[in-house]
Coordinates of C-alpha atoms in Angstrom, one line a residue:
M1 CA 24.6 13.8 -25.6
N2 CA 25.3 17.6 -25.6
I3 CA 28.7 18.0 -27.3
L4 CA 30.9 21.1 -27.8
I5 CA 33.1 21.0 -30.8
T6 CA 36.0 23.1 -32.1
G7 CA 37.2 22.7 -35.7
G8 CA 33.6 21.6 -36.5
T9 CA 33.4 23.5 -39.8
G10 CA 36.6 22.1 -41.3
F11 CA 37.6 19.2 -43.6
V12 CA 37.0 16.6 -40.8
G13 CA 34.6 18.6 -38.7
N14 CA 31.9 18.9 -41.3
E15 CA 31.7 15.1 -41.7
L16 CA 31.9 14.6 -37.9
R17 CA 28.9 17.0 -37.3
T18 CA 26.8 15.1 -39.9
M19 CA 27.6 11.8 -38.2
L20 CA 26.8 13.1 -34.7
L21 CA 23.6 14.8 -35.8
K22 CA 22.4 11.6 -37.4
E23 CA 23.0 9.9 -34.0
G24 CA 20.7 12.4 -32.4
H25 CA 23.2 14.5 -30.4
H26 CA 23.0 18.2 -29.7
L27 CA 26.0 20.2 -30.9
V28 CA 27.5 23.6 -30.0
I29 CA 30.3 24.5 -32.5
I30 CA 32.9 27.1 -31.6
T31 CA 34.0 29.0 -34.8
R32 CA 35.7 32.3 -35.6
S33 CA 32.8 33.3 -37.8
P34 CA 29.5 32.2 -36.2
K35 CA 27.5 34.6 -38.4
K36 CA 28.7 32.7 -41.5
Y37 CA 26.7 29.7 -40.3
E38 CA 23.5 31.4 -39.0
D39 CA 21.5 29.5 -41.6
E40 CA 22.6 26.2 -40.1
N41 CA 21.5 27.0 -36.6
A42 CA 18.7 24.6 -35.5
Q43 CA 17.2 23.0 -32.4
N44 CA 20.1 20.5 -32.2
Q45 CA 22.9 22.7 -33.6
R46 CA 24.2 26.2 -32.9
F47 CA 27.4 28.1 -33.6
I48 CA 29.2 30.4 -31.1
S49 CA 32.4 32.4 -31.1
W50 CA 35.6 32.1 -29.0
E51 CA 34.6 35.4 -27.4
D52 CA 31.3 33.9 -26.0
D53 CA 30.9 32.7 -22.5
L54 CA 32.6 29.3 -22.7
V55 CA 32.3 28.6 -19.0
S56 CA 28.5 28.6 -19.2
E57 CA 28.6 26.4 -22.3
M58 CA 30.8 23.9 -20.4
E59 CA 28.1 23.7 -17.7
D60 CA 25.7 22.0 -20.2
V61 CA 27.9 19.7 -22.2
D62 CA 28.6 16.0 -21.7
A63 CA 31.7 15.9 -24.0
V64 CA 34.1 18.2 -25.8
I65 CA 35.8 17.4 -29.1
N66 CA 38.7 19.6 -29.9
L67 CA 39.9 19.6 -33.6
A68 CA 41.1 23.2 -33.8
G69 CA 44.4 23.9 -35.5
E70 CA 45.9 25.8 -38.5
S71 CA 46.7 23.6 -41.5
I72 CA 50.3 22.4 -41.8
F73 CA 50.1 21.9 -45.5
G74 CA 50.8 24.2 -48.4
Q75 CA 53.2 26.8 -46.9
R76 CA 56.8 27.0 -45.8
W77 CA 57.3 26.8 -42.1
T78 CA 58.8 30.2 -41.3
D79 CA 59.2 31.1 -37.6
E80 CA 55.9 33.0 -37.9
V81 CA 54.0 30.1 -39.4
K82 CA 55.4 27.7 -36.8
K83 CA 54.2 29.9 -34.1
R84 CA 50.7 30.0 -35.6
I85 CA 50.7 26.2 -36.0
M86 CA 51.7 25.7 -32.4
D87 CA 49.4 28.5 -30.9
S88 CA 46.4 27.5 -32.9
R89 CA 46.5 24.1 -31.2
V90 CA 48.0 24.7 -27.7
K91 CA 46.4 28.0 -26.8
T92 CA 42.9 26.9 -27.9
T93 CA 43.2 23.7 -25.9
E94 CA 44.3 25.7 -22.9
Q95 CA 41.4 28.0 -23.3
L96 CA 39.0 25.1 -23.3
V97 CA 40.5 23.5 -20.2
E98 CA 40.4 26.9 -18.4
A99 CA 36.7 27.1 -19.1
M100 CA 36.2 23.6 -17.8
E101 CA 38.1 24.5 -14.7
K102 CA 35.7 27.4 -14.0
A103 CA 32.6 25.5 -14.7
K104 CA 30.7 23.8 -11.8
N105 CA 29.3 21.0 -14.0
R106 CA 32.1 19.7 -16.1
P107 CA 32.0 17.4 -19.2
E108 CA 32.8 13.8 -18.7
V109 CA 35.2 13.3 -21.6
F110 CA 37.5 15.5 -23.6
V111 CA 38.6 14.2 -27.0
S112 CA 41.5 16.5 -28.0
A113 CA 43.2 15.8 -31.3
S114 CA 46.9 15.0 -31.9
A115 CA 48.7 13.6 -34.9
S116 CA 50.9 10.8 -36.3
G117 CA 53.6 13.4 -36.5
Y118 CA 54.2 12.7 -32.8
Y119 CA 56.4 9.8 -33.9
G120 CA 58.6 11.5 -36.5
N121 CA 60.5 9.8 -39.2
R122 CA 60.8 6.1 -38.1
G123 CA 61.5 4.1 -41.2
E124 CA 59.9 0.6 -41.1
D125 CA 59.4 0.6 -37.3
I126 CA 55.8 -0.5 -36.4
L127 CA 54.6 2.3 -34.1
T128 CA 52.0 1.6 -31.3
E129 CA 50.9 4.1 -28.7
D130 CA 53.8 3.1 -26.4
E131 CA 56.5 4.6 -28.7
P132 CA 58.2 7.8 -27.5
A133 CA 57.9 11.2 -29.3
S134 CA 60.4 12.4 -31.8
D135 CA 62.3 15.6 -31.3
D136 CA 61.4 17.5 -34.6
F137 CA 59.0 20.4 -34.8
L138 CA 55.8 18.5 -35.6
A139 CA 56.5 16.0 -32.8
Q140 CA 57.0 18.9 -30.3
V141 CA 53.7 20.4 -31.5
C142 CA 51.9 17.1 -30.7
V143 CA 53.6 16.8 -27.3
E144 CA 52.6 20.3 -26.2
W145 CA 49.1 19.9 -27.7
E146 CA 48.5 16.7 -25.7
K147 CA 50.1 18.1 -22.6
A148 CA 47.7 21.1 -22.7
S149 CA 44.7 18.7 -22.8
H150 CA 46.0 16.6 -20.0
K151 CA 45.4 19.5 -17.5
A152 CA 41.8 18.4 -17.7
L153 CA 42.7 15.2 -16.0
E154 CA 43.3 17.1 -12.7
L155 CA 39.6 18.2 -13.0
G156 CA 38.4 14.6 -13.1
I157 CA 37.7 14.6 -16.8
R158 CA 38.7 11.6 -19.0
V159 CA 41.0 12.7 -21.8
A160 CA 41.5 10.9 -25.1
N161 CA 44.0 12.0 -27.8
P162 CA 43.5 10.6 -31.3
R163 CA 46.9 10.6 -33.1
I164 CA 45.5 11.1 -36.5
G165 CA 47.2 9.9 -39.7
I166 CA 46.8 11.2 -43.3
V167 CA 43.1 11.7 -43.8
L168 CA 41.7 10.6 -47.2
E169 CA 38.6 12.2 -48.7
K170 CA 37.8 14.6 -51.5
G171 CA 38.0 18.3 -50.8
G172 CA 41.1 18.5 -48.6
G173 CA 44.2 16.9 -47.2
A174 CA 46.8 15.0 -49.2
L175 CA 44.4 13.7 -51.9
E176 CA 43.5 17.2 -52.9
K177 CA 47.1 17.9 -53.7
M178 CA 47.7 14.6 -55.5
I179 CA 44.6 14.0 -57.6
P180 CA 45.1 16.9 -60.2
A181 CA 48.5 15.5 -61.2
F182 CA 47.0 12.0 -61.8
Q183 CA 44.1 13.6 -63.7
F184 CA 46.7 15.1 -66.2
F185 CA 48.7 11.8 -66.4
V186 CA 51.7 13.2 -64.5
G187 CA 51.1 11.7 -61.1
G188 CA 53.5 9.6 -59.2
P189 CA 55.2 9.0 -55.8
I190 CA 56.6 11.8 -53.6
G191 CA 60.1 11.4 -52.3
N192 CA 61.9 8.1 -52.6
G193 CA 58.6 6.2 -52.3
E194 CA 59.8 3.9 -49.6
Q195 CA 58.4 6.0 -46.7
Y196 CA 55.3 4.6 -45.0
M197 CA 52.0 6.5 -44.9
S198 CA 49.6 6.0 -42.0
W199 CA 46.3 6.8 -43.8
V200 CA 42.7 6.8 -42.7
H201 CA 39.4 7.2 -44.6
R202 CA 37.6 10.3 -43.2
T203 CA 34.6 8.2 -42.3
D204 CA 36.7 5.9 -40.1
L205 CA 38.4 8.9 -38.5
C206 CA 35.1 10.4 -37.5
K207 CA 33.9 7.1 -36.1
A208 CA 37.2 6.9 -34.1
I209 CA 36.8 10.4 -32.8
I210 CA 33.3 9.5 -31.5
F211 CA 34.5 6.1 -30.1
P212 CA 35.7 7.5 -26.7
L213 CA 32.2 9.0 -26.2
Q214 CA 30.8 5.4 -26.3
N215 CA 33.7 3.5 -24.7
S216 CA 35.1 4.6 -21.4
E217 CA 38.2 2.4 -21.8
I218 CA 39.6 4.8 -24.4
K219 CA 41.8 7.2 -22.6
G220 CA 45.2 8.9 -23.3
A221 CA 46.7 8.6 -26.7
Y222 CA 45.3 6.3 -29.4
N223 CA 46.5 5.9 -33.0
V224 CA 43.9 6.6 -35.7
G225 CA 45.1 5.1 -39.0
S226 CA 44.2 2.0 -41.0
P227 CA 45.8 -1.3 -39.7
N228 CA 47.4 -1.5 -43.1
P229 CA 49.7 1.5 -43.7
V230 CA 51.4 1.5 -47.1
T231 CA 54.5 2.9 -48.7
M232 CA 54.3 6.0 -50.9
N233 CA 55.1 3.8 -53.9
E234 CA 52.2 1.5 -53.1
F235 CA 49.9 4.5 -52.4
S236 CA 50.6 6.1 -55.8
A237 CA 50.2 2.8 -57.6
V238 CA 46.8 2.1 -56.1
L239 CA 45.7 5.7 -56.6
G240 CA 46.7 5.5 -60.3
D241 CA 44.9 2.1 -60.7
V242 CA 41.7 3.5 -59.1
M243 CA 41.8 6.6 -61.4
G244 CA 42.9 4.6 -64.5
R245 CA 46.1 6.6 -64.7
P246 CA 49.8 5.7 -64.7
S247 CA 52.0 6.4 -61.7
L248 CA 55.3 7.3 -63.3
F249 CA 56.3 10.8 -62.4
R250 CA 58.2 10.8 -59.2
V251 CA 58.5 14.1 -57.3
P252 CA 62.1 14.0 -55.8
K253 CA 62.5 14.9 -52.1
F254 CA 65.2 17.6 -52.9
A255 CA 62.6 19.4 -55.1
L256 CA 60.1 19.4 -52.3
D257 CA 62.8 20.6 -49.9
I258 CA 63.6 23.5 -52.2
I259 CA 59.9 24.5 -52.5
L260 CA 58.6 23.7 -49.0
G261 CA 61.6 23.2 -46.8
E262 CA 60.8 21.6 -43.5
A263 CA 57.1 21.6 -44.5
S264 CA 57.7 18.7 -46.8
K265 CA 58.1 16.3 -43.8
P266 CA 54.4 15.3 -43.4
V267 CA 54.6 13.5 -46.8
T268 CA 58.3 12.5 -46.9
D269 CA 58.7 11.2 -43.3
S270 CA 58.0 7.4 -42.8
I271 CA 55.4 6.7 -40.1
R272 CA 54.1 3.2 -39.8
M273 CA 51.4 3.4 -37.1
Q274 CA 49.3 0.6 -35.8
P275 CA 45.9 1.4 -34.1
K276 CA 46.5 -1.1 -31.3
K277 CA 44.3 0.6 -28.6
L278 CA 41.3 0.9 -31.0
Q279 CA 41.7 -2.8 -32.1
V280 CA 42.0 -4.1 -28.5
N281 CA 38.8 -2.3 -27.6
G282 CA 36.7 -3.6 -30.5
F283 CA 36.8 -0.7 -32.9
E284 CA 36.0 -1.9 -36.5
F285 CA 37.4 0.0 -39.5
R286 CA 35.0 0.2 -42.4
F287 CA 38.0 0.8 -44.8
E288 CA 41.1 -1.3 -43.8
E289 CA 42.5 -1.6 -47.3
L290 CA 43.7 1.4 -49.4
E291 CA 42.1 0.2 -52.6
E292 CA 38.6 0.0 -51.0
A293 CA 39.1 3.4 -49.4
L294 CA 40.2 5.2 -52.6
A295 CA 37.5 3.4 -54.7
D296 CA 34.8 4.7 -52.2
I297 CA 36.2 8.2 -52.4
L298 CA 36.9 8.4 -56.1

């Protein structure tokens, strides 16, 4: 297939590109700095900018995968940061749909990311795709993000929205923040430890992003997280075991609130997702259990 990708040079995008190239697909990657990747241009991969003619690019692609969005981690959510988080997702999605609308030959499928933050802090509730959105900031970002992608439905394009949990792999995401503390024997749970984490190994995430390209039954929102979410206490204990380190030093929620404010929610909210739609349609996770996933990564 010919596939256009945004966010294709990031923490998830790099792995996704490798997987797609191994399957023999041809990729066009939109990036803010295409010159930075000139050495990676090849017969089956090239990099363009957001200022290039996206309409003509849409004429030649079978699928679009949209992963663009500013990181929500590592900074306080000031009004300015919140605007950047929202705009980097919604406006880029709108720009892609606008290009699709102007193209004569349109892609068949649009996989546009969303996140588990859609559900908000839900305690022990088991969350399938049928659950309503929360009303906090992250949930509203996800609602607007998905809504922007759904405009492609009016163009006859199938739209799929992976609601992505906490992604596990070296070099980014939550693990990058937690590993150093455990390396120095001061690791432990964050918050009260009873909150559920919907986690997914990056390999399984990339497979799940590709899945709608292979399975026309996948449309609308679908949860992407292991079928076995764990509490933060369990996560920290398993991480400590895999690294041969204790899990003793709890980071209290009030300390995170002082340092990060509202930006602490992605790790202190309890989200217990189930990937019901993927399972019903025959998707197989390579890493269903946390210990297997962390052992593979570390």
